[in-house]
Amino acid sequence: NAGVTQTPKFRVLKTGQSMTLLCAQDMNHEYMYWYRQDPGMGLRLIHYSVGEGTTAKGEVPDGYNVSRLKKQNFLLGLESAAPSQTSVYFCASSPGTGGLRRSPLHFGNGTRLTVT
Amino acid sequence: AQSVTQLDSQVPVFEEAPVELRCNYSSSVSVYLFWYVQYPNQGLQLLLKYLSGSTLVKGINGFEAEFNKSQTSFHLRKPSVHISDTAEYFCAVSPREGSSNTGKLIFGQGTTLQVKP
């Protein structure tokens, strides 16, 4: 089983460029999340989704947009990249209501993004 | 709202020595507690979790953690570390119930465990 797959693994952007990060999970999980990881700051939640067609803002949503058109996919978009968005981005999924008791968040291996 | 503080950013230790990684949290509601490990260039993996019941929980790779409600702490311990335990460790909390329980985790800043031969 693949679990949670993130593409691409690495990307370098110039300021002002746009890109989309793709997260795909094959576990039929309801909930999906996008986090960013920065040194000394742990992981901070950007956006999340509790089901197909729904999204919600997390702790640091500014500068990002998301879409969950299909249950298995959660896309993170940067419309106009800024150097402050240089980070490692992690996608995660979980089964849904009550699922946290039975199963933890499953993480992808991350996307390392550099904005110059 | 919840917050998590990991008191040490780096913990160097010699192989086969015991180790404790400290975690304190703040929350106005009851929470679930987790420890995750991140090996270089990988995603996060669950080490252990506290949901209810016994305050001492055992996880994978010989790690254990103790929930102390009065001190709002959830420290991670291992009696004898191995070189392969070198990694970054994250403490996290999630609200137990209510509309805010969307399963999202609030993470601490992380502690890098460096095991030396």
PDB file of C-alpha atoms in Angstrom:
ATOM      1  CA  ASN A   1       0.000   0.000   0.000  1.00  0.00           C
ATOM      2  CA  ALA A   2       1.268   3.450  -0.916  1.00  0.00           C
ATOM      3  CA  GLY A   3      -0.386   5.302   1.997  1.00  0.00           C
ATOM      4  CA  VAL A   4       0.045   9.057   1.522  1.00  0.00           C
ATOM      5  CA  THR A   5       1.954  10.157  -1.562  1.00  0.00           C
ATOM      6  CA  GLN A   6       3.138  13.701  -2.161  1.00  0.00           C
ATOM      7  CA  THR A   7       4.341  15.115  -5.464  1.00  0.00           C
ATOM      8  CA  PRO A   8       6.719  16.673  -6.235  1.00  0.00           C
ATOM      9  CA  LYS A   9       9.425  15.845  -3.684  1.00  0.00           C
ATOM     10  CA  PHE A  10      11.461  18.972  -4.405  1.00  0.00           C
ATOM     11  CA  ARG A  11      10.749  22.250  -6.159  1.00  0.00           C
ATOM     12  CA  VAL A  12      12.469  25.598  -6.619  1.00  0.00           C
ATOM     13  CA  LEU A  13      10.316  28.597  -7.518  1.00  0.00           C
ATOM     14  CA  LYS A  14      11.043  32.208  -8.240  1.00  0.00           C
ATOM     15  CA  THR A  15       9.147  34.892  -6.344  1.00  0.00           C
ATOM     16  CA  GLY A  16       5.756  35.429  -7.929  1.00  0.00           C
ATOM     17  CA  GLN A  17       5.510  32.031  -9.613  1.00  0.00           C
ATOM     18  CA  SER A  18       2.654  29.671  -8.883  1.00  0.00           C
ATOM     19  CA  MET A  19       2.521  25.949  -8.273  1.00  0.00           C
ATOM     20  CA  THR A  20       0.324  23.170  -6.953  1.00  0.00           C
ATOM     21  CA  LEU A  21       1.357  20.434  -4.540  1.00  0.00           C
ATOM     22  CA  LEU A  22      -0.532  17.168  -4.846  1.00  0.00           C
ATOM     23  CA  CYS A  23      -1.381  14.812  -2.016  1.00  0.00           C
ATOM     24  CA  ALA A  24      -2.973  11.439  -2.722  1.00  0.00           C
ATOM     25  CA  GLN A  25      -4.062   8.797  -0.217  1.00  0.00           C
ATOM     26  CA  ASP A  26      -5.284   5.296  -0.923  1.00  0.00           C
ATOM     27  CA  MET A  27      -6.707   4.498   2.540  1.00  0.00           C
ATOM     28  CA  ASN A  28     -10.204   5.915   1.935  1.00  0.00           C
ATOM     29  CA  HIS A  29      -9.615   8.466   4.696  1.00  0.00           C
ATOM     30  CA  GLU A  30     -12.150  11.247   5.217  1.00  0.00           C
ATOM     31  CA  TYR A  31      -9.853  13.865   6.732  1.00  0.00           C
ATOM     32  CA  MET A  32      -6.808  15.380   5.075  1.00  0.00           C
ATOM     33  CA  TYR A  33      -4.395  18.082   6.205  1.00  0.00           C
ATOM     34  CA  TRP A  34      -1.590  20.288   4.919  1.00  0.00           C
ATOM     35  CA  TYR A  35       1.164  21.280   7.344  1.00  0.00           C
ATOM     36  CA  ARG A  36       4.347  23.261   6.876  1.00  0.00           C
ATOM     37  CA  GLN A  37       7.509  22.526   8.845  1.00  0.00           C
ATOM     38  CA  ASP A  38      10.027  25.230   9.645  1.00  0.00           C
ATOM     39  CA  PRO A  39      13.124  24.969  11.866  1.00  0.00           C
ATOM     40  CA  GLY A  40      12.331  25.611  15.512  1.00  0.00           C
ATOM     41  CA  MET A  41       8.607  25.979  14.840  1.00  0.00           C
ATOM     42  CA  GLY A  42       7.416  22.405  14.533  1.00  0.00           C
ATOM     43  CA  LEU A  43       4.538  21.717  12.173  1.00  0.00           C
ATOM     44  CA  ARG A  44       1.849  24.315  11.618  1.00  0.00           C
ATOM     45  CA  LEU A  45      -1.510  23.571  10.026  1.00  0.00           C
ATOM     46  CA  ILE A  46      -2.203  25.440   6.783  1.00  0.00           C
ATOM     47  CA  HIS A  47      -5.580  24.067   5.656  1.00  0.00           C
ATOM     48  CA  TYR A  48      -7.559  20.910   6.227  1.00  0.00           C
ATOM     49  CA  SER A  49     -10.539  19.043   4.846  1.00  0.00           C
ATOM     50  CA  VAL A  50     -13.109  16.901   6.640  1.00  0.00           C
ATOM     51  CA  GLY A  51     -14.544  15.428   3.463  1.00  0.00           C
ATOM     52  CA  GLU A  52     -14.796  15.651  -0.296  1.00  0.00           C
ATOM     53  CA  GLY A  53     -15.740  19.147  -1.393  1.00  0.00           C
ATOM     54  CA  THR A  54     -15.003  20.773   1.994  1.00  0.00           C
ATOM     55  CA  THR A  55     -12.004  22.766   3.163  1.00  0.00           C
ATOM     56  CA  ALA A  56     -11.191  24.906   6.184  1.00  0.00           C
ATOM     57  CA  LYS A  57      -8.428  27.242   7.299  1.00  0.00           C
ATOM     58  CA  GLY A  58      -5.815  26.192   9.763  1.00  0.00           C
ATOM     59  CA  GLU A  59      -3.290  28.182  11.720  1.00  0.00           C
ATOM     60  CA  VAL A  60      -1.329  29.750   8.829  1.00  0.00           C
ATOM     61  CA  PRO A  61      -3.591  29.857   5.716  1.00  0.00           C
ATOM     62  CA  ASP A  62      -2.501  33.161   4.147  1.00  0.00           C
ATOM     63  CA  GLY A  63      -0.951  32.819   0.696  1.00  0.00           C
ATOM     64  CA  TYR A  64      -2.313  29.303   0.140  1.00  0.00           C
ATOM     65  CA  ASN A  65      -5.436  27.802  -1.377  1.00  0.00           C
ATOM     66  CA  VAL A  66      -6.658  24.210  -1.331  1.00  0.00           C
ATOM     67  CA  SER A  67      -9.143  22.001  -3.086  1.00  0.00           C
ATOM     68  CA  ARG A  68     -10.617  18.561  -2.340  1.00  0.00           C
ATOM     69  CA  LEU A  69     -12.542  17.668  -5.488  1.00  0.00           C
ATOM     70  CA  LYS A  70     -11.945  13.949  -4.982  1.00  0.00           C
ATOM     71  CA  LYS A  71     -11.851  12.137  -1.664  1.00  0.00           C
ATOM     72  CA  GLN A  72      -8.415  10.709  -2.284  1.00  0.00           C
ATOM     73  CA  ASN A  73      -6.726  13.959  -3.364  1.00  0.00           C
ATOM     74  CA  PHE A  74      -5.953  17.186  -1.533  1.00  0.00           C
ATOM     75  CA  LEU A  75      -4.242  19.949  -3.501  1.00  0.00           C
ATOM     76  CA  LEU A  76      -2.295  22.857  -2.046  1.00  0.00           C
ATOM     77  CA  GLY A  77      -1.807  25.888  -4.284  1.00  0.00           C
ATOM     78  CA  LEU A  78       0.517  28.845  -4.090  1.00  0.00           C
ATOM     79  CA  GLU A  79      -0.746  31.587  -6.410  1.00  0.00           C
ATOM     80  CA  SER A  80       2.202  33.958  -6.034  1.00  0.00           C
ATOM     81  CA  ALA A  81       5.114  32.385  -4.191  1.00  0.00           C
ATOM     82  CA  ALA A  82       7.107  34.403  -1.656  1.00  0.00           C
ATOM     83  CA  PRO A  83      10.455  33.620   0.021  1.00  0.00           C
ATOM     84  CA  SER A  84       8.572  33.267   3.339  1.00  0.00           C
ATOM     85  CA  GLN A  85       6.908  30.186   1.875  1.00  0.00           C
ATOM     86  CA  THR A  86      10.222  28.357   1.662  1.00  0.00           C
ATOM     87  CA  SER A  87       9.505  25.322   3.816  1.00  0.00           C
ATOM     88  CA  VAL A  88       8.899  21.596   3.906  1.00  0.00           C
ATOM     89  CA  TYR A  89       5.250  20.782   3.306  1.00  0.00           C
ATOM     90  CA  PHE A  90       3.610  17.666   4.717  1.00  0.00           C
ATOM     91  CA  CYS A  91       0.279  16.175   3.855  1.00  0.00           C
ATOM     92  CA  ALA A  92      -1.513  13.879   6.296  1.00  0.00           C
ATOM     93  CA  SER A  93      -4.756  11.941   6.435  1.00  0.00           C
ATOM     94  CA  SER A  94      -6.921  10.241   9.048  1.00  0.00           C
ATOM     95  CA  PRO A  95     -10.075   8.092   8.990  1.00  0.00           C
ATOM     96  CA  GLY A  96     -12.452  10.736  10.385  1.00  0.00           C
ATOM     97  CA  THR A  97     -14.816  11.062  13.350  1.00  0.00           C
ATOM     98  CA  GLY A  98     -13.720   8.722  16.118  1.00  0.00           C
ATOM     99  CA  GLY A  99     -10.859   7.633  13.923  1.00  0.00           C
ATOM    100  CA  LEU A 100      -8.353   9.514  15.961  1.00  0.00           C
ATOM    101  CA  ARG A 101      -8.901   6.981  18.719  1.00  0.00           C
ATOM    102  CA  ARG A 102      -8.144   4.093  16.417  1.00  0.00           C
ATOM    103  CA  SER A 103      -5.627   5.508  13.995  1.00  0.00           C
ATOM    104  CA  PRO A 104      -3.121   8.320  14.042  1.00  0.00           C
ATOM    105  CA  LEU A 105      -2.477  10.804  11.279  1.00  0.00           C
ATOM    106  CA  HIS A 106      -0.652   9.192   8.376  1.00  0.00           C
ATOM    107  CA  PHE A 107       1.970  11.480   6.889  1.00  0.00           C
ATOM    108  CA  GLY A 108       3.529  11.695   3.465  1.00  0.00           C
ATOM    109  CA  ASN A 109       7.273  12.107   3.048  1.00  0.00           C
ATOM    110  CA  GLY A 110       7.084  15.827   2.395  1.00  0.00           C
ATOM    111  CA  THR A 111       7.766  18.329  -0.371  1.00  0.00           C
ATOM    112  CA  ARG A 112      10.788  20.586   0.032  1.00  0.00           C
ATOM    113  CA  LEU A 113       9.994  23.970  -1.553  1.00  0.00           C
ATOM    114  CA  THR A 114      12.494  26.783  -2.013  1.00  0.00           C
ATOM    115  CA  VAL A 115      11.368  30.214  -3.187  1.00  0.00           C
ATOM    116  CA  THR A 116      14.161  32.486  -4.392  1.00  0.00           C
TER     117      THR A 116
ATOM    118  CA  ALA B   1      -6.920  26.988  22.148  1.00  0.00           C
ATOM    119  CA  GLN B   2      -4.057  24.595  22.699  1.00  0.00           C
ATOM    120  CA  SER B   3      -0.296  25.028  22.717  1.00  0.00           C
ATOM    121  CA  VAL B   4       2.625  22.639  23.122  1.00  0.00           C
ATOM    122  CA  THR B   5       6.097  23.433  24.411  1.00  0.00           C
ATOM    123  CA  GLN B   6       9.034  21.103  24.013  1.00  0.00           C
ATOM    124  CA  LEU B   7      11.580  22.330  26.494  1.00  0.00           C
ATOM    125  CA  ASP B   8      14.743  21.189  24.721  1.00  0.00           C
ATOM    126  CA  SER B   9      15.542  21.852  21.073  1.00  0.00           C
ATOM    127  CA  GLN B  10      18.461  19.402  21.078  1.00  0.00           C
ATOM    128  CA  VAL B  11      19.343  16.506  23.359  1.00  0.00           C
ATOM    129  CA  PRO B  12      22.762  14.866  22.892  1.00  0.00           C
ATOM    130  CA  VAL B  13      23.211  11.502  24.596  1.00  0.00           C
ATOM    131  CA  PHE B  14      25.604   8.572  24.403  1.00  0.00           C
ATOM    132  CA  GLU B  15      24.501   5.210  23.112  1.00  0.00           C
ATOM    133  CA  GLU B  16      22.931   2.919  25.751  1.00  0.00           C
ATOM    134  CA  ALA B  17      22.263   5.858  28.094  1.00  0.00           C
ATOM    135  CA  PRO B  18      18.719   6.737  29.213  1.00  0.00           C
ATOM    136  CA  VAL B  19      16.961   9.750  27.748  1.00  0.00           C
ATOM    137  CA  GLU B  20      13.971  11.945  28.553  1.00  0.00           C
ATOM    138  CA  LEU B  21      12.420  14.384  26.101  1.00  0.00           C
ATOM    139  CA  ARG B  22      10.202  16.904  27.818  1.00  0.00           C
ATOM    140  CA  CYS B  23       6.791  18.137  26.668  1.00  0.00           C
ATOM    141  CA  ASN B  24       4.356  20.487  28.358  1.00  0.00           C
ATOM    142  CA  TYR B  25       1.000  21.551  26.997  1.00  0.00           C
ATOM    143  CA  SER B  26      -1.680  24.147  27.637  1.00  0.00           C
ATOM    144  CA  SER B  27      -5.354  23.628  26.895  1.00  0.00           C
ATOM    145  CA  SER B  28      -8.763  24.793  28.145  1.00  0.00           C
ATOM    146  CA  VAL B  29     -10.291  21.415  27.203  1.00  0.00           C
ATOM    147  CA  SER B  30      -9.255  17.803  27.617  1.00  0.00           C
ATOM    148  CA  VAL B  31      -6.836  16.582  24.990  1.00  0.00           C
ATOM    149  CA  TYR B  32      -5.370  13.495  23.444  1.00  0.00           C
ATOM    150  CA  LEU B  33      -1.562  13.398  23.515  1.00  0.00           C
ATOM    151  CA  PHE B  34       0.886  12.025  20.967  1.00  0.00           C
ATOM    152  CA  TRP B  35       4.571  11.618  20.270  1.00  0.00           C
ATOM    153  CA  TYR B  36       5.775  11.387  16.687  1.00  0.00           C
ATOM    154  CA  VAL B  37       9.256  10.652  15.325  1.00  0.00           C
ATOM    155  CA  GLN B  38      10.738  11.979  12.113  1.00  0.00           C
ATOM    156  CA  TYR B  39      13.802  10.300  10.631  1.00  0.00           C
ATOM    157  CA  PRO B  40      15.881  12.312   8.129  1.00  0.00           C
ATOM    158  CA  ASN B  41      14.088  13.054   4.862  1.00  0.00           C
ATOM    159  CA  GLN B  42      10.978  11.180   5.940  1.00  0.00           C
ATOM    160  CA  GLY B  43       7.490  11.982   7.145  1.00  0.00           C
ATOM    161  CA  LEU B  44       6.303  11.641  10.736  1.00  0.00           C
ATOM    162  CA  GLN B  45       5.539   8.281  12.320  1.00  0.00           C
ATOM    163  CA  LEU B  46       3.505   7.710  15.460  1.00  0.00           C
ATOM    164  CA  LEU B  47       5.552   6.562  18.481  1.00  0.00           C
ATOM    165  CA  LEU B  48       2.755   6.410  21.038  1.00  0.00           C
ATOM    166  CA  LYS B  49      -0.474   8.042  22.116  1.00  0.00           C
ATOM    167  CA  TYR B  50      -2.419   8.704  25.290  1.00  0.00           C
ATOM    168  CA  LEU B  51      -6.190   8.572  24.919  1.00  0.00           C
ATOM    169  CA  SER B  52      -7.384   7.521  28.383  1.00  0.00           C
ATOM    170  CA  GLY B  53      -6.733   5.022  31.161  1.00  0.00           C
ATOM    171  CA  SER B  54      -3.266   4.258  32.470  1.00  0.00           C
ATOM    172  CA  THR B  55      -1.075   7.341  32.498  1.00  0.00           C
ATOM    173  CA  LEU B  56       1.978   5.334  31.459  1.00  0.00           C
ATOM    174  CA  VAL B  57       1.833   4.430  27.791  1.00  0.00           C
ATOM    175  CA  LYS B  58       4.255   2.276  25.867  1.00  0.00           C
ATOM    176  CA  GLY B  59       5.073   2.775  22.231  1.00  0.00           C
ATOM    177  CA  ILE B  60       7.243   1.355  19.512  1.00  0.00           C
ATOM    178  CA  ASN B  61      11.022   0.961  19.675  1.00  0.00           C
ATOM    179  CA  GLY B  62      11.095   0.766  23.490  1.00  0.00           C
ATOM    180  CA  PHE B  63       9.784   4.292  24.108  1.00  0.00           C
ATOM    181  CA  GLU B  64       7.277   5.156  26.803  1.00  0.00           C
ATOM    182  CA  ALA B  65       5.628   8.330  28.036  1.00  0.00           C
ATOM    183  CA  GLU B  66       3.811   9.376  31.178  1.00  0.00           C
ATOM    184  CA  PHE B  67       0.833  11.685  31.248  1.00  0.00           C
ATOM    185  CA  ASN B  68       0.801  14.002  34.261  1.00  0.00           C
ATOM    186  CA  LYS B  69      -2.443  15.946  34.347  1.00  0.00           C
ATOM    187  CA  SER B  70      -1.534  18.183  37.286  1.00  0.00           C
ATOM    188  CA  GLN B  71       1.702  19.270  35.615  1.00  0.00           C
ATOM    189  CA  THR B  72       0.198  19.201  32.097  1.00  0.00           C
ATOM    190  CA  SER B  73       3.186  17.213  30.905  1.00  0.00           C
ATOM    191  CA  PHE B  74       3.747  14.223  28.642  1.00  0.00           C
ATOM    192  CA  HIS B  75       7.469  13.416  28.805  1.00  0.00           C
ATOM    193  CA  LEU B  76       8.965  10.753  26.546  1.00  0.00           C
ATOM    194  CA  ARG B  77      11.528   8.294  27.920  1.00  0.00           C
ATOM    195  CA  LYS B  78      13.706   5.430  26.812  1.00  0.00           C
ATOM    196  CA  PRO B  79      15.939   3.514  29.255  1.00  0.00           C
ATOM    197  CA  SER B  80      18.690   2.767  26.731  1.00  0.00           C
ATOM    198  CA  VAL B  81      19.027   4.539  23.388  1.00  0.00           C
ATOM    199  CA  HIS B  82      20.543   3.252  20.183  1.00  0.00           C
ATOM    200  CA  ILE B  83      22.279   5.073  17.352  1.00  0.00           C
ATOM    201  CA  SER B  84      19.209   4.415  15.213  1.00  0.00           C
ATOM    202  CA  ASP B  85      17.088   6.529  17.597  1.00  0.00           C
ATOM    203  CA  THR B  86      18.769   9.658  16.229  1.00  0.00           C
ATOM    204  CA  ALA B  87      15.843  11.664  14.842  1.00  0.00           C
ATOM    205  CA  GLU B  88      13.550  14.589  15.544  1.00  0.00           C
ATOM    206  CA  TYR B  89      10.726  14.000  18.009  1.00  0.00           C
ATOM    207  CA  PHE B  90       7.474  15.927  18.129  1.00  0.00           C
ATOM    208  CA  CYS B  91       4.914  16.138  20.896  1.00  0.00           C
ATOM    209  CA  ALA B  92       1.354  16.937  19.784  1.00  0.00           C
ATOM    210  CA  VAL B  93      -2.133  17.388  21.234  1.00  0.00           C
ATOM    211  CA  SER B  94      -5.650  17.232  19.834  1.00  0.00           C
ATOM    212  CA  PRO B  95      -8.908  18.337  21.481  1.00  0.00           C
ATOM    213  CA  ARG B  96     -10.936  15.366  22.701  1.00  0.00           C
ATOM    214  CA  GLU B  97     -14.478  16.277  21.872  1.00  0.00           C
ATOM    215  CA  GLY B  98     -16.775  18.844  20.364  1.00  0.00           C
ATOM    216  CA  SER B  99     -16.977  20.624  17.047  1.00  0.00           C
ATOM    217  CA  SER B 100     -13.293  21.457  17.251  1.00  0.00           C
ATOM    218  CA  ASN B 101     -12.373  17.794  17.178  1.00  0.00           C
ATOM    219  CA  THR B 102     -11.514  17.579  13.517  1.00  0.00           C
ATOM    220  CA  GLY B 103      -8.527  15.422  14.332  1.00  0.00           C
ATOM    221  CA  LYS B 104      -6.040  18.155  13.620  1.00  0.00           C
ATOM    222  CA  LEU B 105      -2.936  18.120  15.741  1.00  0.00           C
ATOM    223  CA  ILE B 106      -1.120  21.001  17.422  1.00  0.00           C
ATOM    224  CA  PHE B 107       2.602  20.294  17.427  1.00  0.00           C
ATOM    225  CA  GLY B 108       5.464  21.367  19.611  1.00  0.00           C
ATOM    226  CA  GLN B 109       8.639  22.809  18.139  1.00  0.00           C
ATOM    227  CA  GLY B 110      10.439  19.478  18.045  1.00  0.00           C
ATOM    228  CA  THR B 111      13.452  18.015  19.861  1.00  0.00           C
ATOM    229  CA  THR B 112      16.428  16.649  17.991  1.00  0.00           C
ATOM    230  CA  LEU B 113      17.828  13.563  19.697  1.00  0.00           C
ATOM    231  CA  GLN B 114      21.486  13.004  18.822  1.00  0.00           C
ATOM    232  CA  VAL B 115      22.779   9.614  19.930  1.00  0.00           C
ATOM    233  CA  LYS B 116      26.576   9.432  19.977  1.00  0.00           C
ATOM    234  CA  PRO B 117      28.637   6.224  19.888  1.00  0.00           C
TER     235      PRO B 117
END
